[in-house]
Amino acid sequence: MPSTGEAQVQIRLVAKQPEHAVPDAPIVVPQQLQRYGLSEIVNHLLGTETPVPFDFLVDGQFLRESIASYLKTKNLSAENILTLEYVESMLPPTEIASYSHDDWISSVAASSASRFVVGSYDSVIRVWNAQGECENELRAHQSAVKSVTATRDSGRKGKIEFISGSQDQTAIAWGLKEKELRPLYIARGHTGSIEAVAINPSKTHFVTGSTDATIRFWSLAVPKQSEADQIASGEAEPSSKKQKKANVNIKTKAAIGTLSGHVGPVTGVCFNGDQESQIFSGGWDHSMRTWDVASGVNLTTSLCDKVVLDVAYSTQSRLVATGHADRALRLWDPRSQDSTVVKLRLSSHRGFVTGVAWAPSSAYMLASASHDSTVKVWDIRSRTPLYTVHATNDEDKGKKLLALDWHKSRLLAGGEGKSLRIHAFSDHNESTASGPNE
């Protein structure tokens, strides 16, 4: 109980998790209480043998100060009853593996919870399993592989498993052929490095973003015969006779359409998972754009302070997250009447934010990777990151991160340190972090 003379306030504790519910009658507590003191009260009311850490939300935002400070900041009276929603705290991710590569890692994609695709600057794509075994080293690109994205249709004959984009200005679709992972076709047409690739949720089409300032729209289907056989102007020629002969036998794919509007390189693309005719893109021209891929129309253009380095859309929150060269993340709501205005800006990194990835089953959780060598895990109900994940290997410490992916409970990152860093979240986090679509 609060001591005599201590500033007090009435609070009502509510929980959406039935197993943690307590009577919602108002109780009197000291105004100086913060998260940990409030968590002790909830544990006392629940009668837990082992204390459970909780976080507390007021009006949809995490309480990261004392109740007194919150009331003062919001200019609220202590005579009102303050409703606090509490949720079980998210546990930090744990590093479960680190796989070494010969060169910088530019891109990562999980094709399943136990199979990981890695693109590197040595032009090789490596496929790893959860046991730390490199199952495949795939060589078909003639220059650095800059982007990989997976369909998660692994192991099915004739199905595209993943797409890779390269500085050689081509994208290659990979899948099983004669029981081996092989190129099923090569997409030609760009006149600059392909920096980003995204596949639509229906797995019927994909888009590529390039330093030639364009986005190209492609069918994912394997062509029965080559749709175009010319090499675009400036496209890298195969570096060896063996590779040249191998690439001659690969079917060629032509783009359905080209989206033009960016001024400078396009560094991030993703589909609107709720409206697949739309994509989002970001680039060096400090803009995040929304496109209708069927008509090729640039629907909206949102201007930022700095270069956009990555773009990700969440079907849970229906928000777009972007990573920037000013060390910040920005969140955008494409549904709002003024979708060109930043909904939220998150700052904590000390270097370029090169990768953003939403948690697959949460409306609130996302992760970011940066040149500062860290991965940060965020809950958008708080302005500060929940956790900062540092490199554990000496070879990775202080090295820039360039790639990020979040699939189920696995968080993948890689970069200048030449290691694929794999972290895992506990199953408890899946239920704690989830939230309704907003």
Coordinates of C-alpha atoms in Angstrom, one line a residue:
M1 CA 0.0 0.0 0.0
P2 CA 1.2 3.6 -0.7
S3 CA 2.6 5.4 2.3
T4 CA 0.9 8.4 3.8
G5 CA 1.6 11.7 2.0
E6 CA 2.8 9.9 -1.2
A7 CA 1.1 11.1 -4.4
Q8 CA -1.3 8.5 -5.5
V9 CA -3.5 7.7 -8.5
Q10 CA -6.3 5.2 -9.2
I11 CA -5.6 2.7 -12.0
R12 CA -7.6 0.0 -13.6
L13 CA -5.6 -3.0 -14.9
V14 CA -6.9 -4.8 -18.0
A15 CA -5.5 -7.7 -20.1
K16 CA -6.5 -9.3 -23.4
Q17 CA -4.8 -12.5 -22.5
P18 CA -7.3 -14.4 -20.4
E19 CA -4.7 -16.4 -18.5
H20 CA -3.3 -13.1 -17.1
A21 CA -6.6 -11.3 -16.3
V22 CA -7.2 -9.8 -12.9
P23 CA -10.3 -8.1 -11.4
D24 CA -10.7 -4.7 -13.1
A25 CA -11.8 -2.8 -10.1
P26 CA -9.8 0.4 -9.6
I27 CA -6.8 0.2 -7.2
V28 CA -4.8 3.0 -5.6
V29 CA -1.0 3.0 -6.3
P30 CA 1.9 5.5 -5.9
Q31 CA 2.3 7.9 -8.9
Q32 CA 6.0 7.2 -8.9
L33 CA 5.5 3.5 -10.0
Q34 CA 7.1 2.5 -13.3
R35 CA 6.8 -0.7 -15.3
Y36 CA 8.7 -2.9 -12.9
G37 CA 6.6 -1.8 -9.9
L38 CA 3.4 -2.3 -11.8
S39 CA 4.5 -5.7 -12.9
E40 CA 5.1 -6.7 -9.3
I41 CA 1.5 -5.7 -8.5
V42 CA 0.1 -7.8 -11.3
N43 CA 2.1 -10.8 -10.3
H44 CA 0.9 -10.3 -6.7
L45 CA -2.8 -10.2 -7.9
L46 CA -2.2 -13.3 -10.1
G47 CA -0.5 -15.2 -7.3
T48 CA 2.3 -16.4 -9.6
E49 CA 5.0 -18.6 -8.2
T50 CA 7.5 -17.4 -10.7
P51 CA 7.3 -13.7 -11.5
V52 CA 6.2 -12.9 -15.1
P53 CA 7.5 -9.6 -16.6
F54 CA 4.8 -7.4 -18.1
D55 CA 4.7 -4.3 -20.2
F56 CA 2.0 -1.6 -19.8
L57 CA 0.1 0.4 -22.4
V58 CA -1.7 3.7 -22.0
D59 CA -3.9 4.8 -25.0
G60 CA -2.1 2.3 -27.2
Q61 CA 1.5 3.4 -26.3
F62 CA 3.9 1.6 -24.0
L63 CA 4.5 3.3 -20.6
R64 CA 8.3 4.0 -20.5
E65 CA 8.3 6.4 -17.6
S66 CA 6.6 6.8 -14.2
I67 CA 2.9 7.3 -14.0
A68 CA 3.6 10.8 -12.5
S69 CA 5.8 11.7 -15.5
Y70 CA 3.1 10.4 -17.9
L71 CA 0.3 12.5 -16.3
K72 CA 2.5 15.6 -16.4
T73 CA 3.5 15.1 -20.0
K74 CA -0.1 14.6 -21.1
N75 CA -1.4 17.3 -18.7
L76 CA -3.8 14.8 -17.1
S77 CA -5.4 15.0 -13.6
A78 CA -4.4 12.4 -11.0
E79 CA -8.1 12.5 -9.9
N80 CA -9.1 10.5 -13.0
I81 CA -8.9 6.7 -13.2
L82 CA -6.0 5.6 -15.5
T83 CA -6.6 2.5 -17.5
L84 CA -3.5 0.4 -18.1
E85 CA -3.5 -2.6 -20.4
Y86 CA -0.8 -5.1 -19.6
V87 CA 0.9 -7.7 -21.9
E88 CA 3.5 -10.2 -21.2
S89 CA 6.9 -8.8 -22.1
M90 CA 8.6 -10.0 -25.2
L91 CA 11.7 -12.1 -24.6
P92 CA 14.9 -11.1 -26.4
P93 CA 16.0 -13.2 -29.5
T94 CA 18.8 -15.6 -29.0
E95 CA 21.6 -16.3 -31.5
I96 CA 21.4 -19.9 -32.6
A97 CA 23.9 -20.0 -35.5
S98 CA 26.4 -18.1 -37.6
Y99 CA 27.5 -19.4 -41.0
S100 CA 30.7 -18.0 -42.6
H101 CA 30.9 -16.9 -46.2
D102 CA 33.8 -16.0 -48.5
D103 CA 32.6 -12.5 -49.2
W104 CA 30.2 -9.8 -48.1
I105 CA 26.5 -10.9 -47.7
S106 CA 24.2 -8.6 -49.7
S107 CA 20.9 -10.3 -49.2
V108 CA 19.2 -13.1 -47.2
A109 CA 15.9 -14.9 -47.5
A110 CA 14.4 -17.8 -45.6
S111 CA 12.7 -20.3 -48.0
S112 CA 11.5 -22.1 -44.9
A113 CA 12.2 -22.2 -41.1
S114 CA 15.1 -24.5 -41.8
R115 CA 16.4 -23.4 -45.2
F116 CA 18.2 -20.1 -45.9
V117 CA 19.2 -18.5 -49.2
V118 CA 22.1 -16.1 -49.2
G119 CA 23.4 -13.7 -51.9
S120 CA 27.0 -12.5 -51.8
Y121 CA 29.3 -10.1 -53.5
D122 CA 31.3 -13.0 -54.9
S123 CA 28.4 -13.6 -57.3
V124 CA 27.5 -16.9 -55.6
I125 CA 24.2 -17.9 -54.0
R126 CA 24.5 -20.3 -51.1
V127 CA 21.6 -22.4 -49.7
W128 CA 22.0 -23.5 -46.0
N129 CA 20.1 -25.9 -43.9
A130 CA 19.4 -25.6 -40.1
Q131 CA 22.3 -28.0 -39.4
G132 CA 24.8 -25.5 -40.7
E133 CA 25.4 -27.4 -44.0
C134 CA 25.8 -25.5 -47.2
E135 CA 23.5 -27.6 -49.5
N136 CA 24.2 -25.6 -52.7
E137 CA 26.6 -23.1 -54.1
L138 CA 24.9 -21.7 -57.2
R139 CA 26.9 -19.9 -59.9
A140 CA 25.1 -18.3 -62.8
H141 CA 25.4 -14.6 -62.2
Q142 CA 28.4 -12.7 -63.6
S143 CA 28.7 -10.1 -60.8
A144 CA 27.6 -9.5 -57.2
V145 CA 24.2 -10.9 -56.2
K146 CA 22.4 -7.9 -54.7
S147 CA 19.0 -9.3 -53.8
V148 CA 17.3 -12.7 -53.2
T149 CA 13.6 -13.4 -52.4
A150 CA 11.9 -16.7 -51.8
T151 CA 8.5 -18.1 -52.8
R152 CA 8.7 -20.7 -50.0
D153 CA 7.7 -23.4 -52.5
S154 CA 10.9 -25.4 -51.9
G155 CA 11.3 -28.9 -53.1
R156 CA 8.5 -28.9 -55.7
K157 CA 9.6 -29.9 -59.2
G158 CA 9.2 -27.1 -61.7
K159 CA 8.3 -24.5 -59.1
I160 CA 10.3 -21.3 -58.6
E161 CA 12.0 -21.5 -55.2
F162 CA 13.6 -18.1 -55.3
I163 CA 14.6 -15.2 -57.5
S164 CA 18.0 -13.5 -57.4
G165 CA 19.0 -10.1 -58.8
S166 CA 22.5 -9.0 -59.6
Q167 CA 24.8 -6.2 -60.6
D168 CA 25.0 -8.1 -64.0
Q169 CA 21.6 -6.5 -64.7
T170 CA 19.7 -9.8 -64.7
A171 CA 17.4 -11.7 -62.4
I172 CA 17.4 -15.5 -62.3
A173 CA 14.6 -17.7 -61.3
W174 CA 15.8 -20.9 -59.5
G175 CA 14.0 -24.2 -59.0
L176 CA 14.4 -28.0 -59.1
K177 CA 15.3 -29.4 -62.5
E178 CA 16.5 -33.0 -62.8
K179 CA 16.6 -33.2 -59.0
E180 CA 19.0 -30.2 -58.7
L181 CA 18.6 -26.5 -58.1
R182 CA 19.1 -24.8 -61.4
P183 CA 18.3 -21.6 -63.2
L184 CA 14.8 -22.0 -64.8
Y185 CA 15.0 -18.7 -66.7
I186 CA 16.9 -15.4 -66.7
A187 CA 15.1 -12.1 -66.8
R188 CA 16.7 -9.5 -69.0
G189 CA 15.9 -5.9 -69.8
H190 CA 17.4 -3.7 -67.1
T191 CA 20.4 -1.5 -68.0
G192 CA 21.6 -1.2 -64.4
S193 CA 22.3 -3.3 -61.4
I194 CA 19.2 -5.0 -59.9
E195 CA 19.1 -3.9 -56.3
A196 CA 15.7 -5.3 -55.1
V197 CA 13.4 -8.1 -56.0
A198 CA 9.9 -8.9 -54.6
I199 CA 7.4 -11.7 -55.4
N200 CA 3.6 -11.1 -54.9
P201 CA 1.8 -13.3 -52.3
S202 CA -0.1 -15.2 -55.0
K203 CA 3.3 -16.2 -56.5
T204 CA 2.2 -15.2 -60.0
H205 CA 4.4 -12.2 -60.6
F206 CA 7.5 -10.4 -59.4
V207 CA 9.1 -6.9 -59.6
T208 CA 12.7 -5.7 -59.8
G209 CA 14.2 -2.4 -58.8
S210 CA 17.3 -1.2 -60.5
T211 CA 20.0 1.5 -60.6
D212 CA 18.7 2.4 -64.0
A213 CA 15.9 4.2 -62.1
T214 CA 13.1 1.8 -63.3
I215 CA 11.0 -0.9 -61.8
R216 CA 10.1 -3.9 -64.1
F217 CA 7.1 -6.1 -63.7
W218 CA 7.4 -9.8 -64.7
S219 CA 5.3 -13.0 -64.8
L220 CA 6.7 -15.6 -62.4
A221 CA 5.8 -18.5 -64.8
V222 CA 8.5 -20.4 -66.5
P223 CA 8.3 -19.6 -70.3
K224 CA 8.0 -22.5 -72.7
Q225 CA 10.6 -20.8 -74.9
S226 CA 12.8 -17.7 -74.7
E227 CA 10.8 -14.5 -74.8
A228 CA 13.8 -12.3 -75.6
D229 CA 17.3 -13.4 -76.5
Q230 CA 19.2 -10.1 -76.7
I231 CA 21.6 -8.9 -74.1
A232 CA 20.7 -5.4 -72.9
S233 CA 23.2 -2.6 -73.6
G234 CA 25.9 -2.6 -71.0
E235 CA 24.8 -6.0 -69.5
A236 CA 27.7 -8.0 -68.1
E237 CA 28.9 -10.8 -70.4
P238 CA 29.6 -14.2 -68.9
S239 CA 33.0 -14.2 -67.4
S240 CA 34.0 -17.7 -68.6
K241 CA 33.3 -19.9 -71.6
K242 CA 31.7 -22.5 -69.3
Q243 CA 29.3 -20.0 -67.8
K244 CA 28.6 -18.5 -71.2
K245 CA 27.7 -21.9 -72.6
A246 CA 25.5 -22.7 -69.5
N247 CA 23.6 -19.4 -69.8
V248 CA 22.9 -19.9 -73.5
N249 CA 20.8 -22.9 -72.5
I250 CA 18.7 -20.9 -70.0
K251 CA 15.3 -19.6 -71.2
T252 CA 15.1 -15.8 -71.3
K253 CA 12.2 -13.9 -69.7
A254 CA 11.0 -10.5 -70.9
A255 CA 9.3 -7.9 -68.7
I256 CA 5.5 -7.3 -68.9
G257 CA 5.9 -3.6 -68.1
T258 CA 8.3 -0.9 -66.9
L259 CA 7.5 1.7 -64.2
S260 CA 9.4 4.9 -64.6
G261 CA 9.3 7.9 -62.3
H262 CA 12.2 7.6 -59.8
V263 CA 15.1 9.9 -60.4
G264 CA 18.1 7.7 -59.6
P265 CA 18.6 4.1 -58.3
V266 CA 15.6 2.1 -57.0
T267 CA 16.8 0.3 -53.8
G268 CA 13.6 -1.2 -52.4
V269 CA 10.4 -2.7 -53.7
C270 CA 7.6 -4.7 -52.1
F271 CA 4.0 -5.7 -52.9
N272 CA 0.9 -4.5 -51.1
G273 CA -0.1 -7.9 -49.6
D274 CA -3.7 -6.7 -49.3
Q275 CA -3.9 -5.3 -52.8
E276 CA -1.5 -7.1 -55.1
S277 CA -2.0 -4.7 -58.0
Q278 CA -0.1 -2.2 -55.9
I279 CA 3.6 -2.1 -55.1
F280 CA 5.7 0.3 -53.0
S281 CA 9.2 1.4 -53.9
G282 CA 12.0 3.6 -52.5
G283 CA 15.2 5.1 -53.9
W284 CA 18.0 7.5 -54.0
D285 CA 15.6 10.4 -54.9
H286 CA 14.4 10.5 -51.3
S287 CA 11.0 9.2 -52.3
M288 CA 8.7 6.3 -51.3
R289 CA 6.2 5.7 -54.1
T290 CA 3.0 3.7 -54.6
W291 CA 2.3 2.2 -58.0
D292 CA -0.4 0.4 -59.9
V293 CA 1.5 -2.2 -61.7
A294 CA -1.2 -3.0 -64.3
S295 CA -1.5 0.5 -65.6
G296 CA 2.1 1.6 -64.6
V297 CA 0.7 4.7 -62.9
N298 CA 2.6 6.3 -60.0
L299 CA -0.4 6.7 -57.5
T300 CA 1.4 8.6 -54.8
T301 CA 4.9 10.0 -54.0
S302 CA 6.0 10.5 -50.4
L303 CA 9.1 12.7 -50.0
C304 CA 11.7 11.9 -47.3
D305 CA 14.7 13.7 -45.9
K306 CA 17.2 11.1 -47.0
V307 CA 17.8 8.2 -49.4
V308 CA 15.4 5.2 -49.0
L309 CA 17.4 2.0 -48.6
D310 CA 14.7 -0.6 -48.0
V311 CA 10.9 -1.0 -48.1
A312 CA 8.6 -3.5 -46.3
Y313 CA 4.8 -3.9 -46.1
S314 CA 2.9 -5.6 -43.2
T315 CA -0.4 -7.3 -43.9
Q316 CA -1.0 -7.3 -40.1
S317 CA -0.6 -3.5 -39.5
R318 CA -1.2 -2.5 -43.2
L319 CA 1.7 -0.1 -42.8
V320 CA 4.8 0.5 -44.9
A321 CA 8.2 0.6 -43.2
T322 CA 11.2 2.3 -44.8
G323 CA 14.9 2.3 -43.8
H324 CA 17.0 5.5 -44.5
A325 CA 20.4 6.9 -44.8
D326 CA 19.7 9.4 -42.0
R327 CA 19.7 6.4 -39.6
A328 CA 16.0 6.4 -39.1
L329 CA 13.0 4.2 -39.9
R330 CA 9.7 5.7 -41.1
L331 CA 6.2 4.2 -41.1
W332 CA 3.6 5.2 -43.7
D333 CA -0.1 4.5 -43.8
P334 CA -1.1 4.0 -47.5
R335 CA -4.8 3.9 -46.5
S336 CA -4.9 7.4 -45.0
Q337 CA -6.2 10.4 -47.0
D338 CA -2.8 12.0 -46.7
S339 CA -0.6 8.9 -47.2
T340 CA 2.4 11.1 -48.1
V341 CA 2.8 12.1 -44.4
V342 CA 5.1 10.0 -42.1
K343 CA 3.0 8.3 -39.5
L344 CA 5.9 7.5 -37.2
R345 CA 9.7 8.1 -37.2
L346 CA 11.9 5.7 -35.2
S347 CA 15.5 6.6 -34.4
S348 CA 18.1 4.7 -32.5
H349 CA 20.6 3.4 -35.0
R350 CA 24.0 5.1 -35.5
G351 CA 24.4 4.2 -39.1
F352 CA 22.4 3.8 -42.4
V353 CA 19.3 1.6 -41.9
T354 CA 19.8 -0.9 -44.7
G355 CA 17.1 -3.5 -43.9
V356 CA 13.6 -3.5 -42.5
A357 CA 11.4 -6.6 -41.9
W358 CA 8.0 -6.9 -40.2
A359 CA 7.3 -9.8 -37.9
P360 CA 5.1 -12.3 -39.8
S361 CA 2.4 -12.6 -37.2
S362 CA 2.3 -9.3 -35.4
A363 CA 0.8 -5.9 -36.2
Y364 CA 3.3 -4.1 -34.0
M365 CA 6.7 -5.8 -34.3
L366 CA 9.4 -5.1 -36.8
A367 CA 13.2 -5.3 -37.1
S368 CA 15.9 -3.2 -38.6
A369 CA 19.5 -3.8 -39.7
S370 CA 22.1 -1.1 -39.9
H371 CA 25.7 -0.1 -40.9
D372 CA 26.2 0.2 -37.1
S373 CA 26.4 -3.6 -37.0
T374 CA 23.2 -4.1 -35.0
V375 CA 19.8 -5.4 -35.5
K376 CA 17.1 -3.6 -33.5
V377 CA 13.7 -5.1 -32.6
W378 CA 10.9 -2.6 -32.4
D379 CA 7.3 -2.5 -31.1
I380 CA 5.7 0.5 -32.9
R381 CA 3.8 1.2 -29.7
S382 CA 7.1 2.5 -28.3
R383 CA 9.5 5.1 -29.7
T384 CA 12.5 3.2 -28.4
P385 CA 13.6 -0.3 -29.5
L386 CA 12.7 -3.3 -27.4
Y387 CA 16.1 -4.9 -28.0
T388 CA 19.4 -4.2 -29.7
V389 CA 21.1 -7.4 -31.0
H390 CA 24.9 -7.1 -31.2
A391 CA 27.3 -9.3 -33.1
T392 CA 28.9 -12.0 -30.9
N393 CA 31.7 -13.1 -33.2
D394 CA 34.8 -10.9 -33.2
E395 CA 34.8 -11.0 -37.1
D396 CA 31.3 -9.4 -37.2
K397 CA 31.7 -6.7 -34.6
G398 CA 31.7 -3.2 -36.0
K399 CA 30.9 -4.6 -39.5
K400 CA 28.1 -3.1 -41.6
L401 CA 24.9 -5.1 -41.9
L402 CA 23.4 -5.1 -45.4
A403 CA 20.6 -7.7 -45.3
L404 CA 17.7 -8.7 -43.1
D405 CA 14.8 -11.2 -43.2
W406 CA 12.2 -12.3 -40.6
H407 CA 10.4 -15.7 -41.2
K408 CA 8.3 -17.2 -38.4
S409 CA 10.6 -17.3 -35.4
R410 CA 13.8 -16.8 -37.3
L411 CA 15.6 -13.5 -37.8
L412 CA 18.4 -13.5 -40.4
A413 CA 21.0 -10.9 -40.9
G414 CA 24.3 -10.5 -42.8
G415 CA 26.7 -8.0 -44.3
E416 CA 30.3 -6.9 -44.3
G417 CA 31.3 -9.5 -41.6
K418 CA 30.7 -12.3 -44.1
S419 CA 28.5 -14.2 -41.6
L420 CA 24.9 -15.2 -41.8
R421 CA 23.7 -14.4 -38.3
I422 CA 20.5 -16.4 -37.2
H423 CA 18.5 -15.5 -34.2
A424 CA 15.4 -17.2 -32.8
F425 CA 12.5 -15.9 -30.9
S426 CA 10.6 -18.1 -28.4
D427 CA 7.2 -19.4 -29.2
H428 CA 5.8 -17.3 -26.4
N429 CA 6.7 -14.1 -28.4
E430 CA 4.4 -15.2 -31.3
S431 CA 1.3 -14.9 -29.2
T432 CA 2.4 -12.0 -27.1
A433 CA 3.3 -9.7 -30.0
S434 CA 0.4 -10.4 -32.2
G435 CA -2.4 -7.9 -32.5
P436 CA -5.5 -7.2 -34.5
N437 CA -5.4 -5.5 -37.9
E438 CA -5.8 -1.8 -37.6

